[in-house]
Amino acid sequence: MAAIRENILINAGVRDAFLDGVTALDAELPGLRASDLAQFLTNNNLPLGMNGIEQDISTYDLFVFWHVIAMSLPLPPGNAAHSGPIFLPWHRMFMIRLEQEFQRVLGDPDFGLPYWDWAEDGELAPVQQWQATLWTADWLGESRGRVRTGAMGNLRVRLAQDAFTGELVSVTPRQLERAAGLSSLSPSLPTKDDVVGARDQTVYDQSPWSQSVSGHRNVLEGWVDGPQLHNRVHVWIGGDMGPGTSPNDPVFFLNHCNVDRIWEAWMSQNGPVYAPGAGDGPAGHRLDSAMAALLGAALTPADVLDPAQWYAYDTLSVA
């Protein structure tokens, strides 16, 4: 039976399971130390540096590490996770692997990652958005400053990325930080009309596959002029959602689960269409390209176009 991914704001049971899963993975220590991560970077010629304190690394931290690695691998027009056609399938693989870890620690093979339908909150006045239900102790804790309340107040950031050098640093464990709605670049969340505009794009992506071309992937990721969607949500939350270590904040997965849901809504209209095809377009972004994997086997975009073996959404309605 495939997992059902539901809206976190309408199912308290899903919310509680998500919080329990995050807490369990953050507390689980698989026997790795910060020095082991540094050695992995050296062995694989990854230019991320890695200094700071020596400490145990949690299973949850490995997803933070994986995301940074993928972003550090140059695959023009972008990298192994962003700024190119691979953006949506790579994050789908990434979340499938996290969902499997949740299923393991929760002892629930049917658990599905929830999503945050941020366009619902985007319909609110900006001053109400950062004070919405999601940002209370029962859900994800404070939207501004240090996250001190609820389950999220007990999480600790151990890996951070230097904003100037890009270097990965093992830091003294600290609480999450957010700055929702404080950036002049993103003072409010996307709206339902913005999402409909992304869903109704007629092509997935197209040559030259750059940040300036029209297409569903590029509009949804947020590079072309307009609503910006995924990128806008990251910037709107700010704090730990800003750098490549953004999975430190569990809202990362609620955001990307909604992005994935919008992609699935697009495919419900257009079919399981992906471009570039096999042997076509930029290397690393093709239909048959093995995607950058750290936990679990590498998958290709072709492998994940139909997620039915893993999960389905409670609804694909975005209007």
XYZ file of C-alpha atoms in Angstrom:
319
model
C 0.000 0.000 0.000
C 1.432 3.382 -1.001
C 1.652 6.172 1.568
C -0.801 9.059 1.358
C 0.718 12.513 1.681
C -1.672 14.915 3.408
C -1.929 18.579 4.319
C -0.222 18.975 7.703
C -2.684 21.687 8.728
C -5.784 19.515 8.438
C -4.596 16.281 10.038
C -3.244 16.499 13.585
C -2.273 12.828 13.507
C -0.048 13.374 10.477
C 1.399 16.469 12.137
C 2.260 14.572 15.308
C 3.813 11.684 13.364
C 5.915 14.127 11.353
C 7.170 15.837 14.507
C 7.880 12.469 16.137
C 9.784 11.305 13.059
C 11.927 14.422 12.874
C 12.686 14.169 16.598
C 13.620 10.494 16.312
C 15.928 10.991 13.326
C 17.566 13.999 14.982
C 18.261 11.912 18.086
C 19.441 8.808 16.214
C 23.233 8.574 16.029
C 24.375 6.090 13.350
C 27.995 6.140 14.513
C 29.354 8.930 12.313
C 31.375 11.914 13.498
C 31.978 15.287 11.916
C 35.485 14.135 10.987
C 33.968 11.256 8.999
C 32.017 13.753 6.904
C 35.153 15.814 6.373
C 37.004 12.699 5.220
C 34.158 11.819 2.840
C 34.440 15.258 1.237
C 38.212 14.854 0.872
C 37.951 11.349 -0.560
C 35.419 12.492 -3.151
C 37.173 15.758 -4.064
C 34.190 17.837 -2.993
C 35.146 21.515 -2.507
C 33.213 22.153 0.682
C 36.023 22.410 3.190
C 34.603 21.251 6.539
C 35.911 22.448 9.841
C 34.526 23.228 13.271
C 33.965 21.059 16.302
C 34.141 17.272 16.460
C 30.754 15.792 17.342
C 28.342 12.968 16.640
C 26.196 13.357 13.525
C 22.523 12.302 13.509
C 20.628 10.495 10.778
C 18.700 13.709 10.153
C 22.013 15.580 9.694
C 22.889 13.206 6.859
C 20.033 14.653 4.803
C 21.424 18.141 5.420
C 24.846 16.880 4.316
C 23.398 15.187 1.215
C 21.623 18.354 0.083
C 24.800 20.430 0.413
C 26.777 17.845 -1.561
C 24.247 17.823 -4.403
C 24.328 21.616 -4.564
C 28.132 21.556 -4.708
C 28.253 19.334 -7.810
C 28.295 21.607 -10.883
C 26.023 20.271 -13.623
C 25.415 23.174 -16.023
C 23.021 24.928 -16.301
C 22.936 24.477 -12.511
C 24.021 21.787 -10.085
C 22.935 18.262 -9.217
C 19.819 19.472 -7.379
C 18.909 22.953 -8.587
C 18.691 25.400 -11.487
C 18.031 22.818 -14.165
C 15.554 20.130 -15.245
C 16.826 17.779 -12.521
C 15.376 20.006 -9.766
C 12.010 18.272 -9.424
C 13.043 14.602 -9.847
C 16.101 14.976 -7.580
C 14.040 16.413 -4.743
C 11.430 13.701 -5.300
C 14.135 11.046 -4.802
C 15.469 12.953 -1.776
C 12.066 13.003 -0.095
C 11.337 9.362 -0.907
C 14.499 8.427 1.007
C 13.524 10.618 3.966
C 9.998 9.207 3.931
C 11.474 5.699 4.111
C 13.547 6.720 7.151
C 10.416 8.097 8.824
C 8.585 4.846 8.115
C 11.440 2.943 9.752
C 11.762 4.994 12.956
C 7.993 5.346 13.363
C 7.373 1.658 12.684
C 4.726 2.710 10.172
C 5.274 1.544 6.573
C 2.283 3.629 5.448
C 3.514 6.976 6.781
C 3.493 9.723 4.167
C 5.339 13.023 4.429
C 2.879 15.885 4.865
C 2.890 19.033 2.776
C 2.318 22.691 3.612
C -0.034 24.317 1.129
C 1.666 27.703 1.448
C -0.597 29.258 -1.176
C -3.431 29.023 1.373
C -1.410 31.211 3.731
C -0.395 33.347 0.759
C -4.028 34.473 0.512
C -3.693 36.088 3.961
C -2.436 39.613 4.549
C 1.386 39.629 4.919
C 1.172 40.547 8.615
C -0.989 37.453 9.192
C 1.207 35.032 7.241
C 4.041 34.809 9.751
C 1.537 34.465 12.594
C -0.452 31.653 10.957
C -1.226 28.303 12.598
C 1.862 26.531 11.247
C 4.092 28.819 13.328
C 2.768 27.832 16.744
C 4.167 25.464 19.354
C 1.842 22.613 18.348
C 3.184 22.710 14.794
C 6.622 24.131 13.886
C 7.291 26.750 16.548
C 8.277 30.384 16.062
C 8.481 31.875 12.571
C 10.908 34.589 13.690
C 14.074 34.381 15.760
C 15.171 31.275 17.627
C 12.737 28.345 17.588
C 12.232 27.640 21.279
C 8.787 26.081 21.644
C 7.216 22.724 20.805
C 8.984 19.751 19.286
C 10.961 21.972 16.903
C 12.409 23.826 19.899
C 14.284 20.651 20.824
C 15.990 20.250 17.440
C 19.615 21.272 17.068
C 21.553 22.555 14.069
C 24.962 20.861 13.861
C 25.965 21.537 10.268
C 25.911 25.030 8.802
C 27.180 26.600 5.592
C 29.242 29.775 5.582
C 27.296 32.336 3.553
C 30.469 33.882 2.111
C 32.793 30.943 1.467
C 30.260 28.152 1.002
C 32.282 26.042 3.422
C 30.451 23.454 5.497
C 31.025 23.900 9.227
C 30.349 21.624 12.191
C 28.931 24.088 14.723
C 28.170 23.956 18.421
C 24.591 22.630 18.469
C 22.072 25.472 18.475
C 18.363 26.029 17.927
C 16.821 26.684 14.536
C 16.535 30.269 13.354
C 13.870 31.872 11.133
C 13.048 35.339 9.833
C 9.661 34.888 8.177
C 8.441 37.821 6.123
C 11.362 40.067 7.041
C 13.181 39.973 3.694
C 12.423 42.794 1.273
C 13.037 40.267 -1.518
C 10.147 38.076 -0.343
C 7.734 39.883 1.998
C 4.833 37.504 1.300
C 4.105 33.935 0.222
C 2.918 32.848 -3.246
C -0.829 32.827 -3.887
C -3.181 30.287 -5.440
C -3.156 32.218 -8.713
C 0.643 31.948 -8.736
C 0.416 28.183 -8.349
C -2.203 27.846 -11.071
C 0.115 29.794 -13.382
C 2.888 27.258 -12.745
C 0.576 24.282 -13.183
C -0.746 25.619 -16.483
C 2.644 25.956 -18.174
C 2.549 24.003 -21.427
C 6.057 22.474 -21.305
C 8.132 20.921 -18.514
C 11.417 22.585 -19.513
C 13.180 23.538 -22.703
C 16.523 24.450 -24.245
C 18.778 26.154 -23.276
C 17.557 24.884 -19.877
C 18.672 28.086 -18.155
C 17.094 30.178 -15.423
C 15.522 32.494 -18.007
C 13.434 30.053 -20.078
C 9.701 29.485 -19.667
C 8.428 26.112 -18.494
C 6.820 24.402 -15.546
C 10.064 23.476 -13.790
C 11.588 26.930 -14.062
C 8.439 28.767 -12.960
C 7.889 26.355 -10.061
C 11.518 26.483 -8.942
C 11.360 30.257 -9.067
C 14.019 31.632 -11.404
C 12.018 33.397 -14.108
C 10.410 36.762 -13.464
C 7.087 36.366 -11.705
C 5.806 34.636 -8.554
C 8.994 32.579 -7.992
C 7.194 29.969 -5.830
C 9.793 27.534 -4.366
C 12.591 30.089 -4.096
C 10.197 32.663 -2.682
C 9.160 30.332 0.147
C 12.793 29.703 1.115
C 13.569 33.412 1.165
C 10.322 34.290 2.952
C 11.167 31.932 5.847
C 14.825 32.992 5.901
C 17.227 32.017 8.658
C 18.257 28.374 8.335
C 16.079 27.998 5.222
C 18.450 30.262 3.298
C 21.739 28.362 2.687
C 22.430 24.942 1.184
C 21.969 23.447 4.661
C 18.268 24.439 4.488
C 17.028 20.898 5.337
C 18.118 21.757 8.897
C 14.636 23.269 9.157
C 11.960 20.558 8.783
C 9.738 23.068 6.995
C 12.090 22.415 4.052
C 10.357 19.073 3.519
C 6.851 20.515 3.915
C 7.731 23.096 1.272
C 9.251 20.585 -1.142
C 6.417 18.127 -0.624
C 4.017 20.865 -1.780
C 6.298 21.683 -4.721
C 6.270 17.977 -5.625
C 2.470 17.959 -5.327
C 2.229 20.852 -7.789
C 4.511 18.954 -10.192
C 2.239 15.930 -9.837
C -0.759 18.170 -10.572
C 1.033 19.339 -13.727
C 1.638 15.724 -14.782
C -2.015 14.883 -14.152
C -2.770 17.365 -16.953
C 0.171 16.678 -19.257
C 1.182 13.087 -18.592
C 4.549 11.855 -17.178
C 6.515 14.140 -19.492
C 10.133 15.087 -18.790
C 12.706 16.961 -20.834
C 15.513 16.592 -21.790
C 15.138 13.011 -22.941
C 17.603 10.139 -22.726
C 20.918 11.056 -24.317
C 19.722 14.600 -24.987
C 20.359 17.986 -23.400
C 22.759 18.775 -20.548
C 24.610 15.892 -18.894
C 23.260 15.000 -15.468
C 19.811 16.414 -16.214
C 18.655 13.828 -18.755
C 15.775 11.392 -18.407
C 18.241 8.532 -17.898
C 20.782 10.381 -15.709
C 21.646 8.759 -12.375
C 20.866 11.394 -9.740
C 23.265 12.290 -6.923
C 22.574 9.830 -4.097
C 23.977 9.418 -0.611
C 21.371 7.253 1.137
C 19.827 4.468 -0.904
C 20.332 3.564 -4.537
C 20.585 6.310 -7.136
C 17.456 6.789 -9.234
C 16.945 8.463 -12.607
C 14.224 10.976 -13.511
C 12.553 8.176 -15.473
C 12.379 6.071 -12.293
C 10.402 8.691 -10.346
C 8.007 10.137 -12.932
C 5.290 7.877 -11.530
C 5.499 7.878 -7.715
C 2.606 5.441 -7.254
C 4.812 2.665 -5.820
C 5.828 5.008 -2.994
C 3.044 7.510 -2.366
C 0.048 9.484 -3.611
C -1.416 12.844 -2.565
C -4.731 13.340 -0.829
C -5.553 15.983 -3.450
C -3.907 17.559 -6.483
C -6.197 20.584 -6.387
C -4.161 23.798 -6.356
C -6.903 26.372 -7.026
